[in-house]
Amino acid sequence: MPPSVPSAPDTTANLADVLPSCLVALGAADDTWLRTTGREARITLRPARSVVVVLVDGLGSSALSARAGHARWLTAATGGGTLKRLRSGFPTTTAAALSTLTTGRPPGTHGVVGYSGWDPDGERVVNLLSGWDAEVPAGWLLSETVFTEATALGIDPVVVGPARYESSGMTANVLGGARYAAADSIAQRVDAALAATASGRSLVYLYVPELDSIGHKRGWESDRWTAALESLDGELARLAARCAADVGIVVTADHGVLDVPAEANIAIDPALLVDVVGIAGDPRCRQLAVRPGTDVPALVEAWRTRYGKKAYVASRDEAVAAGWFGAVDDRVLPRIGDVVVVARGSWAFNDDREADPRKEPKRMIGQHGAMTDDELFVPLRLAGAFAN
């Protein structure tokens, strides 16, 4: 394996461990269940009657630490709980990471390998975030969700999120098995989580998309992002204060984010795309499907020569051998790009071949998808019954 291709650890707790660990804390799952289902529960949690898992889209550990003064509850390490950090997984993008969280398996196993992915049967790129209603083939998600299995274990799974996501195809697939409680504001979502855990045994997933949306448009270093973090922190403090003593709280994120300067947005050299038939993924994690007969090693070397230390470039075989996608199912293998380009530093790779040369291309400020610590590491805040 070339020294330019880093390996991904397979023994470290990550998002796949969160829900199985919660089921163990609830007394609903044990070692036998873990072995039977092939899951891990490497996050040690105290026993609880119910659990609230708060997923803050786009909240990286680095950004949280940098804005600690605006997130006093989230960054508290003593008294009311414990602050740790967790690995997201790769790619560090919402569709893949949420699927990892809800199935308890890596992208190479559940099949959602990026923001978008290559459909080898349809020979096209499909959007794996918003394309579940019209683009993504039936049966794309290859793993049952933990929510589906929780019901059989006597736990009531509940998803709390904005009303606009309730009837989406992604919700039906990636959040399948849970009943949906629609609540548009963060405060309303906190109230819904409190209601869902007032009695019985519940596993509640509370989704917060606001910070990610602001980060993409304005950057995580913007005043707007900081204000949203401060507001969220207050609501999470209220959640912890009002939850029953036997309810455990986990706050984490799907990925972090970094702000990409305008000058770090690279327009991909068209010569490197001549044999490419599909460009999937994010600007910070491109997956290239190539036409049959293409010399993949030569294309990989051409990318490495052209962009040097701006990216890790690997063939599919190299990426899989390095463990980037975790254990890879044979059915998932052809969905991964023949060539995978992972931005280093704050670079981003854009396909501008069809852009209007008279206009400045529209770019997101906050981006993610790659392997920097800013993107990979997310907070793991434990509170309520889980406070150490």
CSV table of C-alpha atoms in Angstrom, one decimal:
chain,number,residue,atom,x,y,z
A,1,MET,CA,0.0,0.0,0.0
A,2,PRO,CA,1.5,3.4,-0.9
A,3,PRO,CA,2.5,5.6,2.1
A,4,SER,CA,0.2,8.3,0.8
A,5,VAL,CA,-2.9,6.3,1.7
A,6,PRO,CA,-3.6,6.4,5.4
A,7,SER,CA,-5.3,3.6,7.2
A,8,ALA,CA,-8.5,4.0,9.3
A,9,PRO,CA,-8.7,2.4,12.8
A,10,ASP,CA,-11.2,-0.4,13.2
A,11,THR,CA,-10.9,-0.8,16.9
A,12,THR,CA,-12.0,2.7,18.0
A,13,ALA,CA,-15.5,3.6,19.2
A,14,ASN,CA,-17.4,5.5,16.6
A,15,LEU,CA,-21.0,6.4,15.6
A,16,ALA,CA,-21.9,2.8,15.0
A,17,ASP,CA,-21.5,2.1,18.7
A,18,VAL,CA,-23.9,4.7,20.0
A,19,LEU,CA,-27.3,3.0,19.6
A,20,PRO,CA,-26.1,-0.5,20.5
A,21,SER,CA,-24.5,0.9,23.6
A,22,CYS,CA,-27.7,2.6,24.5
A,23,LEU,CA,-29.6,-0.7,24.1
A,24,VAL,CA,-27.2,-2.3,26.5
A,25,ALA,CA,-27.7,0.5,29.0
A,26,LEU,CA,-31.4,0.0,28.7
A,27,GLY,CA,-31.0,-3.6,29.6
A,28,ALA,CA,-32.5,-4.6,26.3
A,29,ALA,CA,-29.4,-6.0,24.6
A,30,ASP,CA,-26.5,-8.1,25.9
A,31,ASP,CA,-23.3,-9.7,24.6
A,32,THR,CA,-25.3,-12.5,22.9
A,33,TRP,CA,-27.3,-9.9,21.0
A,34,LEU,CA,-24.2,-8.0,20.0
A,35,ARG,CA,-22.5,-11.2,18.8
A,36,THR,CA,-25.6,-12.4,16.9
A,37,THR,CA,-26.1,-9.1,15.2
A,38,GLY,CA,-22.4,-8.4,14.6
A,39,ARG,CA,-22.5,-5.0,16.4
A,40,GLU,CA,-20.2,-3.3,18.9
A,41,ALA,CA,-21.1,-1.4,22.1
A,42,ARG,CA,-17.8,0.2,23.0
A,43,ILE,CA,-19.3,3.2,24.8
A,44,THR,CA,-19.7,2.4,28.5
A,45,LEU,CA,-23.0,3.8,29.8
A,46,ARG,CA,-24.7,3.5,33.2
A,47,PRO,CA,-28.1,1.8,33.3
A,48,ALA,CA,-31.1,3.8,32.3
A,49,ARG,CA,-34.9,3.4,31.8
A,50,SER,CA,-35.0,5.5,28.7
A,51,VAL,CA,-32.4,7.3,26.5
A,52,VAL,CA,-32.4,10.5,24.5
A,53,VAL,CA,-29.7,10.6,21.7
A,54,VAL,CA,-29.3,14.1,20.4
A,55,LEU,CA,-27.6,14.2,17.0
A,56,VAL,CA,-26.3,17.8,16.1
A,57,ASP,CA,-25.6,17.8,12.4
A,58,GLY,CA,-22.2,19.4,11.7
A,59,LEU,CA,-20.9,19.9,15.2
A,60,GLY,CA,-17.3,18.9,15.3
A,61,SER,CA,-15.2,18.7,18.5
A,62,SER,CA,-12.7,21.2,17.3
A,63,ALA,CA,-15.4,23.8,16.5
A,64,LEU,CA,-17.1,23.2,19.8
A,65,SER,CA,-13.9,23.6,21.7
A,66,ALA,CA,-13.2,26.9,19.9
A,67,ARG,CA,-16.6,28.2,20.9
A,68,ALA,CA,-16.7,26.7,24.4
A,69,GLY,CA,-17.6,30.1,26.0
A,70,HIS,CA,-20.9,30.0,24.0
A,71,ALA,CA,-21.6,26.4,24.9
A,72,ARG,CA,-21.2,26.1,28.7
A,73,TRP,CA,-23.4,23.1,29.1
A,74,LEU,CA,-22.1,21.2,26.2
A,75,THR,CA,-18.5,21.7,27.2
A,76,ALA,CA,-18.9,21.1,30.9
A,77,ALA,CA,-16.6,18.2,32.0
A,78,THR,CA,-17.6,18.1,35.6
A,79,GLY,CA,-20.7,18.3,37.7
A,80,GLY,CA,-23.5,17.8,35.3
A,81,GLY,CA,-21.9,15.2,33.0
A,82,THR,CA,-19.0,14.0,31.0
A,83,LEU,CA,-17.6,15.4,27.8
A,84,LYS,CA,-15.6,13.1,25.5
A,85,ARG,CA,-15.1,12.8,21.8
A,86,LEU,CA,-16.0,10.1,19.3
A,87,ARG,CA,-14.9,9.2,15.8
A,88,SER,CA,-17.5,9.8,13.1
A,89,GLY,CA,-16.4,7.4,10.4
A,90,PHE,CA,-15.7,7.9,6.7
A,91,PRO,CA,-16.9,9.6,4.6
A,92,THR,CA,-17.7,12.4,7.1
A,93,THR,CA,-20.9,13.3,5.4
A,94,THR,CA,-24.5,13.2,6.7
A,95,ALA,CA,-26.0,10.4,4.6
A,96,ALA,CA,-23.2,8.0,5.4
A,97,ALA,CA,-22.9,9.0,9.0
A,98,LEU,CA,-26.6,8.9,9.9
A,99,SER,CA,-26.8,5.5,8.3
A,100,THR,CA,-23.9,4.3,10.4
A,101,LEU,CA,-25.5,5.7,13.5
A,102,THR,CA,-29.0,4.1,12.9
A,103,THR,CA,-27.8,0.7,11.6
A,104,GLY,CA,-24.8,0.3,13.9
A,105,ARG,CA,-22.7,-0.7,10.9
A,106,PRO,CA,-20.1,1.0,8.7
A,107,PRO,CA,-20.8,2.4,5.2
A,108,GLY,CA,-19.1,-0.6,3.6
A,109,THR,CA,-21.7,-2.8,5.2
A,110,HIS,CA,-24.9,-0.7,5.2
A,111,GLY,CA,-24.3,0.6,1.6
A,112,VAL,CA,-24.6,4.4,2.0
A,113,VAL,CA,-21.1,5.2,0.9
A,114,GLY,CA,-21.3,9.0,0.6
A,115,TYR,CA,-23.4,12.1,0.0
A,116,SER,CA,-24.0,10.5,-3.4
A,117,GLY,CA,-22.9,7.1,-4.8
A,118,TRP,CA,-22.5,5.2,-8.0
A,119,ASP,CA,-25.5,3.0,-8.9
A,120,PRO,CA,-23.7,0.2,-10.9
A,121,ASP,CA,-27.0,-1.2,-12.2
A,122,GLY,CA,-28.3,2.1,-13.4
A,123,GLU,CA,-24.9,3.4,-14.3
A,124,ARG,CA,-25.5,6.8,-12.8
A,125,VAL,CA,-24.8,8.8,-9.7
A,126,VAL,CA,-27.7,8.9,-7.1
A,127,ASN,CA,-28.1,11.4,-4.3
A,128,LEU,CA,-28.1,9.5,-1.0
A,129,LEU,CA,-29.3,12.4,1.1
A,130,SER,CA,-32.3,13.8,-0.8
A,131,GLY,CA,-32.8,11.3,-3.6
A,132,TRP,CA,-34.5,8.4,-1.8
A,133,ASP,CA,-37.9,9.2,-3.2
A,134,ALA,CA,-37.0,9.3,-6.9
A,135,GLU,CA,-33.3,8.2,-7.5
A,136,VAL,CA,-32.2,5.6,-5.0
A,137,PRO,CA,-33.1,2.0,-6.0
A,138,ALA,CA,-35.3,0.1,-3.7
A,139,GLY,CA,-33.4,-2.0,-1.1
A,140,TRP,CA,-30.3,0.2,-1.3
A,141,LEU,CA,-29.9,0.2,2.5
A,142,LEU,CA,-28.6,-3.3,3.2
A,143,SER,CA,-28.9,-3.3,7.1
A,144,GLU,CA,-31.8,-3.1,9.4
A,145,THR,CA,-31.9,-0.1,11.7
A,146,VAL,CA,-31.4,-0.5,15.4
A,147,PHE,CA,-34.8,1.1,15.8
A,148,THR,CA,-36.4,-1.8,14.0
A,149,GLU,CA,-34.7,-4.3,16.3
A,150,ALA,CA,-35.3,-2.2,19.4
A,151,THR,CA,-39.1,-2.8,19.1
A,152,ALA,CA,-38.6,-6.5,19.3
A,153,LEU,CA,-36.5,-5.9,22.4
A,154,GLY,CA,-39.3,-4.1,24.2
A,155,ILE,CA,-38.1,-0.6,23.6
A,156,ASP,CA,-40.2,2.2,22.0
A,157,PRO,CA,-38.1,3.9,19.3
A,158,VAL,CA,-39.0,7.5,18.6
A,159,VAL,CA,-37.5,10.0,16.1
A,160,VAL,CA,-37.9,13.7,16.9
A,161,GLY,CA,-37.2,16.0,14.0
A,162,PRO,CA,-38.6,18.8,11.7
A,163,ALA,CA,-41.9,18.1,10.1
A,164,ARG,CA,-40.4,18.6,6.6
A,165,TYR,CA,-38.5,15.3,7.0
A,166,GLU,CA,-41.3,13.2,8.3
A,167,SER,CA,-42.5,11.8,5.0
A,168,SER,CA,-39.1,11.7,3.2
A,169,GLY,CA,-37.7,8.6,1.6
A,170,MET,CA,-34.5,8.9,3.7
A,171,THR,CA,-36.6,9.0,6.9
A,172,ALA,CA,-38.5,5.8,5.8
A,173,ASN,CA,-35.2,4.0,5.1
A,174,VAL,CA,-32.4,5.4,7.4
A,175,LEU,CA,-34.8,6.0,10.3
A,176,GLY,CA,-37.1,3.1,9.6
A,177,GLY,CA,-38.7,1.3,12.5
A,178,ALA,CA,-39.3,4.4,14.7
A,179,ARG,CA,-42.4,6.5,15.1
A,180,TYR,CA,-41.8,10.1,14.0
A,181,ALA,CA,-42.7,13.0,16.3
A,182,ALA,CA,-42.6,16.2,14.2
A,183,ALA,CA,-41.4,19.3,15.9
A,184,ASP,CA,-40.0,22.3,14.0
A,185,SER,CA,-38.1,24.4,16.6
A,186,ILE,CA,-35.3,23.0,18.8
A,187,ALA,CA,-37.3,24.0,21.9
A,188,GLN,CA,-40.3,22.0,20.5
A,189,ARG,CA,-38.1,19.0,19.8
A,190,VAL,CA,-36.8,19.1,23.4
A,191,ASP,CA,-40.4,19.2,24.6
A,192,ALA,CA,-41.2,16.2,22.4
A,193,ALA,CA,-38.3,14.2,23.8
A,194,LEU,CA,-39.3,15.0,27.3
A,195,ALA,CA,-42.8,13.8,26.6
A,196,ALA,CA,-41.5,10.6,24.9
A,197,THR,CA,-39.4,9.7,28.0
A,198,ALA,CA,-41.9,10.6,30.7
A,199,SER,CA,-42.9,6.9,31.1
A,200,GLY,CA,-42.1,3.5,29.7
A,201,ARG,CA,-38.9,2.5,28.0
A,202,SER,CA,-37.9,4.7,25.1
A,203,LEU,CA,-35.0,5.2,22.7
A,204,VAL,CA,-35.4,8.7,21.4
A,205,TYR,CA,-33.4,10.2,18.6
A,206,LEU,CA,-33.5,14.0,18.5
A,207,TYR,CA,-32.2,15.5,15.3
A,208,VAL,CA,-30.8,19.1,15.1
A,209,PRO,CA,-30.0,20.2,11.5
A,210,GLU,CA,-29.7,24.0,12.1
A,211,LEU,CA,-26.0,24.3,12.7
A,212,ASP,CA,-25.0,22.3,9.6
A,213,SER,CA,-27.3,24.4,7.4
A,214,ILE,CA,-25.8,27.7,8.8
A,215,GLY,CA,-22.3,26.3,8.5
A,216,HIS,CA,-22.6,25.5,4.8
A,217,LYS,CA,-23.9,28.9,4.0
A,218,ARG,CA,-21.9,31.2,6.3
A,219,GLY,CA,-19.2,29.0,7.9
A,220,TRP,CA,-18.8,27.7,11.4
A,221,GLU,CA,-16.7,30.8,12.3
A,222,SER,CA,-19.6,33.1,11.5
A,223,ASP,CA,-21.5,35.0,14.2
A,224,ARG,CA,-24.7,33.3,13.0
A,225,TRP,CA,-23.3,29.8,13.7
A,226,THR,CA,-22.1,30.8,17.1
A,227,ALA,CA,-25.5,32.3,18.0
A,228,ALA,CA,-27.2,29.1,17.0
A,229,LEU,CA,-24.8,27.0,19.1
A,230,GLU,CA,-25.5,29.2,22.1
A,231,SER,CA,-29.2,28.8,21.6
A,232,LEU,CA,-28.9,25.0,21.2
A,233,ASP,CA,-26.7,24.8,24.4
A,234,GLY,CA,-29.4,26.5,26.4
A,235,GLU,CA,-32.1,24.1,25.2
A,236,LEU,CA,-29.9,21.0,25.9
A,237,ALA,CA,-29.3,22.3,29.4
A,238,ARG,CA,-33.1,22.5,29.8
A,239,LEU,CA,-33.4,19.0,28.5
A,240,ALA,CA,-30.9,17.7,31.1
A,241,ALA,CA,-32.6,19.7,33.9
A,242,ARG,CA,-36.1,18.4,33.1
A,243,CYS,CA,-35.4,14.8,32.2
A,244,ALA,CA,-36.3,12.2,34.9
A,245,ALA,CA,-33.3,11.0,36.8
A,246,ASP,CA,-33.4,7.5,35.2
A,247,VAL,CA,-33.2,8.9,31.6
A,248,GLY,CA,-29.8,8.9,30.0
A,249,ILE,CA,-28.7,11.6,27.5
A,250,VAL,CA,-26.1,11.3,24.8
A,251,VAL,CA,-25.2,14.3,22.6
A,252,THR,CA,-23.1,13.7,19.6
A,253,ALA,CA,-22.8,14.7,15.9
A,254,ASP,CA,-22.6,13.1,12.5
A,255,HIS,CA,-19.4,14.9,11.5
A,256,GLY,CA,-17.5,18.2,12.0
A,257,VAL,CA,-17.0,21.0,9.5
A,258,LEU,CA,-14.2,23.3,8.3
A,259,ASP,CA,-14.5,26.6,6.4
A,260,VAL,CA,-13.0,26.4,2.9
A,261,PRO,CA,-11.5,29.7,1.7
A,262,ALA,CA,-12.5,30.7,-1.8
A,263,GLU,CA,-9.0,30.2,-3.0
A,264,ALA,CA,-9.0,26.6,-1.8
A,265,ASN,CA,-11.8,25.6,-4.1
A,266,ILE,CA,-10.1,23.7,-6.9
A,267,ALA,CA,-11.6,23.3,-10.4
A,268,ILE,CA,-10.7,19.8,-11.3
A,269,ASP,CA,-8.4,19.6,-14.3
A,270,PRO,CA,-10.7,18.3,-17.1
A,271,ALA,CA,-7.9,16.1,-18.5
A,272,LEU,CA,-8.3,14.0,-15.3
A,273,LEU,CA,-12.0,13.4,-16.0
A,274,VAL,CA,-11.8,12.2,-19.6
A,275,ASP,CA,-12.4,8.6,-18.6
A,276,VAL,CA,-14.7,9.4,-15.7
A,277,VAL,CA,-18.4,8.5,-16.2
A,278,GLY,CA,-19.7,9.5,-12.8
A,279,ILE,CA,-18.5,11.9,-10.0
A,280,ALA,CA,-20.0,11.0,-6.6
A,281,GLY,CA,-19.4,12.3,-3.1
A,282,ASP,CA,-18.6,15.7,-1.8
A,283,PRO,CA,-16.0,18.3,-3.0
A,284,ARG,CA,-13.9,17.1,-0.1
A,285,CYS,CA,-14.4,13.4,-0.9
A,286,ARG,CA,-14.8,12.6,-4.6
A,287,GLN,CA,-15.5,9.1,-5.8
A,288,LEU,CA,-14.9,8.7,-9.5
A,289,ALA,CA,-16.5,5.9,-11.5
A,290,VAL,CA,-14.6,5.3,-14.7
A,291,ARG,CA,-15.5,3.7,-18.1
A,292,PRO,CA,-14.6,0.0,-18.5
A,293,GLY,CA,-11.0,-0.6,-19.7
A,294,THR,CA,-9.6,2.5,-18.0
A,295,ASP,CA,-6.1,2.1,-16.5
A,296,VAL,CA,-7.1,2.9,-12.9
A,297,PRO,CA,-3.5,2.8,-11.4
A,298,ALA,CA,-2.4,5.3,-14.1
A,299,LEU,CA,-5.4,7.6,-13.4
A,300,VAL,CA,-4.6,7.4,-9.6
A,301,GLU,CA,-1.0,8.3,-10.3
A,302,ALA,CA,-2.0,11.2,-12.6
A,303,TRP,CA,-4.2,12.6,-9.8
A,304,ARG,CA,-1.4,12.2,-7.3
A,305,THR,CA,1.1,13.9,-9.6
A,306,ARG,CA,-1.3,16.8,-10.4
A,307,TYR,CA,-2.4,17.6,-6.9
A,308,GLY,CA,0.4,16.3,-4.7
A,309,LYS,CA,-0.2,17.0,-1.0
A,310,LYS,CA,-3.6,18.6,-1.6
A,311,ALA,CA,-5.3,15.2,-1.5
A,312,TYR,CA,-5.1,11.5,-0.6
A,313,VAL,CA,-5.8,9.6,-3.8
A,314,ALA,CA,-6.5,5.9,-3.8
A,315,SER,CA,-7.9,3.2,-6.0
A,316,ARG,CA,-11.0,1.5,-4.7
A,317,ASP,CA,-8.9,-1.5,-3.8
A,318,GLU,CA,-6.5,0.6,-1.8
A,319,ALA,CA,-9.3,2.5,0.0
A,320,VAL,CA,-11.0,-0.8,1.0
A,321,ALA,CA,-7.7,-2.4,2.1
A,322,ALA,CA,-7.0,0.7,4.2
A,323,GLY,CA,-10.3,0.3,6.0
A,324,TRP,CA,-11.7,3.6,4.9
A,325,PHE,CA,-15.3,2.3,4.6
A,326,GLY,CA,-15.0,-0.4,7.3
A,327,ALA,CA,-15.9,-4.0,6.4
A,328,VAL,CA,-17.2,-3.9,2.8
A,329,ASP,CA,-20.0,-6.2,1.6
A,330,ASP,CA,-19.5,-7.6,-1.9
A,331,ARG,CA,-22.8,-5.8,-2.9
A,332,VAL,CA,-21.4,-2.5,-1.8
A,333,LEU,CA,-18.0,-2.8,-3.5
A,334,PRO,CA,-19.2,-1.5,-7.0
A,335,ARG,CA,-20.9,1.5,-5.4
A,336,ILE,CA,-17.5,2.8,-4.2
A,337,GLY,CA,-15.7,4.9,-6.8
A,338,ASP,CA,-12.9,3.3,-8.8
A,339,VAL,CA,-10.8,6.3,-7.7
A,340,VAL,CA,-11.4,8.0,-4.3
A,341,VAL,CA,-10.0,11.5,-3.9
A,342,VAL,CA,-9.9,12.8,-0.3
A,343,ALA,CA,-9.0,16.5,0.3
A,344,ARG,CA,-6.3,17.3,2.7
A,345,GLY,CA,-6.0,20.6,4.6
A,346,SER,CA,-8.9,22.9,3.6
A,347,TRP,CA,-9.0,22.1,-0.2
A,348,ALA,CA,-12.1,21.1,-2.1
A,349,PHE,CA,-12.4,19.6,-5.6
A,350,ASN,CA,-15.1,20.9,-7.9
A,351,ASP,CA,-16.3,19.8,-11.3
A,352,ASP,CA,-16.7,23.1,-13.2
A,353,ARG,CA,-16.8,21.8,-16.7
A,354,GLU,CA,-20.4,22.9,-17.2
A,355,ALA,CA,-20.1,26.2,-15.1
A,356,ASP,CA,-20.8,29.5,-16.8
A,357,PRO,CA,-17.4,31.1,-17.3
A,358,ARG,CA,-19.1,34.5,-16.9
A,359,LYS,CA,-20.2,33.8,-13.4
A,360,GLU,CA,-18.5,33.0,-10.2
A,361,PRO,CA,-19.4,29.4,-9.2
A,362,LYS,CA,-21.5,29.0,-6.1
A,363,ARG,CA,-19.5,27.3,-3.3
A,364,MET,CA,-20.4,26.3,0.2
A,365,ILE,CA,-18.3,27.9,2.9
A,366,GLY,CA,-18.5,25.2,5.5
A,367,GLN,CA,-17.6,21.8,4.0
A,368,HIS,CA,-16.9,18.2,5.2
A,369,GLY,CA,-16.4,14.7,3.9
A,370,ALA,CA,-12.7,14.1,4.3
A,371,MET,CA,-10.4,12.8,7.1
A,372,THR,CA,-9.1,15.9,9.0
A,373,ASP,CA,-9.6,15.9,12.7
A,374,ASP,CA,-12.0,18.8,12.3
A,375,GLU,CA,-14.3,16.6,10.3
A,376,LEU,CA,-13.7,13.2,11.9
A,377,PHE,CA,-14.0,13.9,15.6
A,378,VAL,CA,-17.4,14.8,17.2
A,379,PRO,CA,-18.4,15.4,20.8
A,380,LEU,CA,-19.8,12.7,23.0
A,381,ARG,CA,-21.6,14.5,25.9
A,382,LEU,CA,-23.1,12.3,28.5
A,383,ALA,CA,-25.7,13.6,30.9
A,384,GLY,CA,-28.7,12.6,33.0
A,385,ALA,CA,-28.5,8.9,34.1
A,386,PHE,CA,-25.3,8.6,32.0
A,387,ALA,CA,-23.3,11.3,33.9
A,388,ASN,CA,-20.2,10.0,35.5
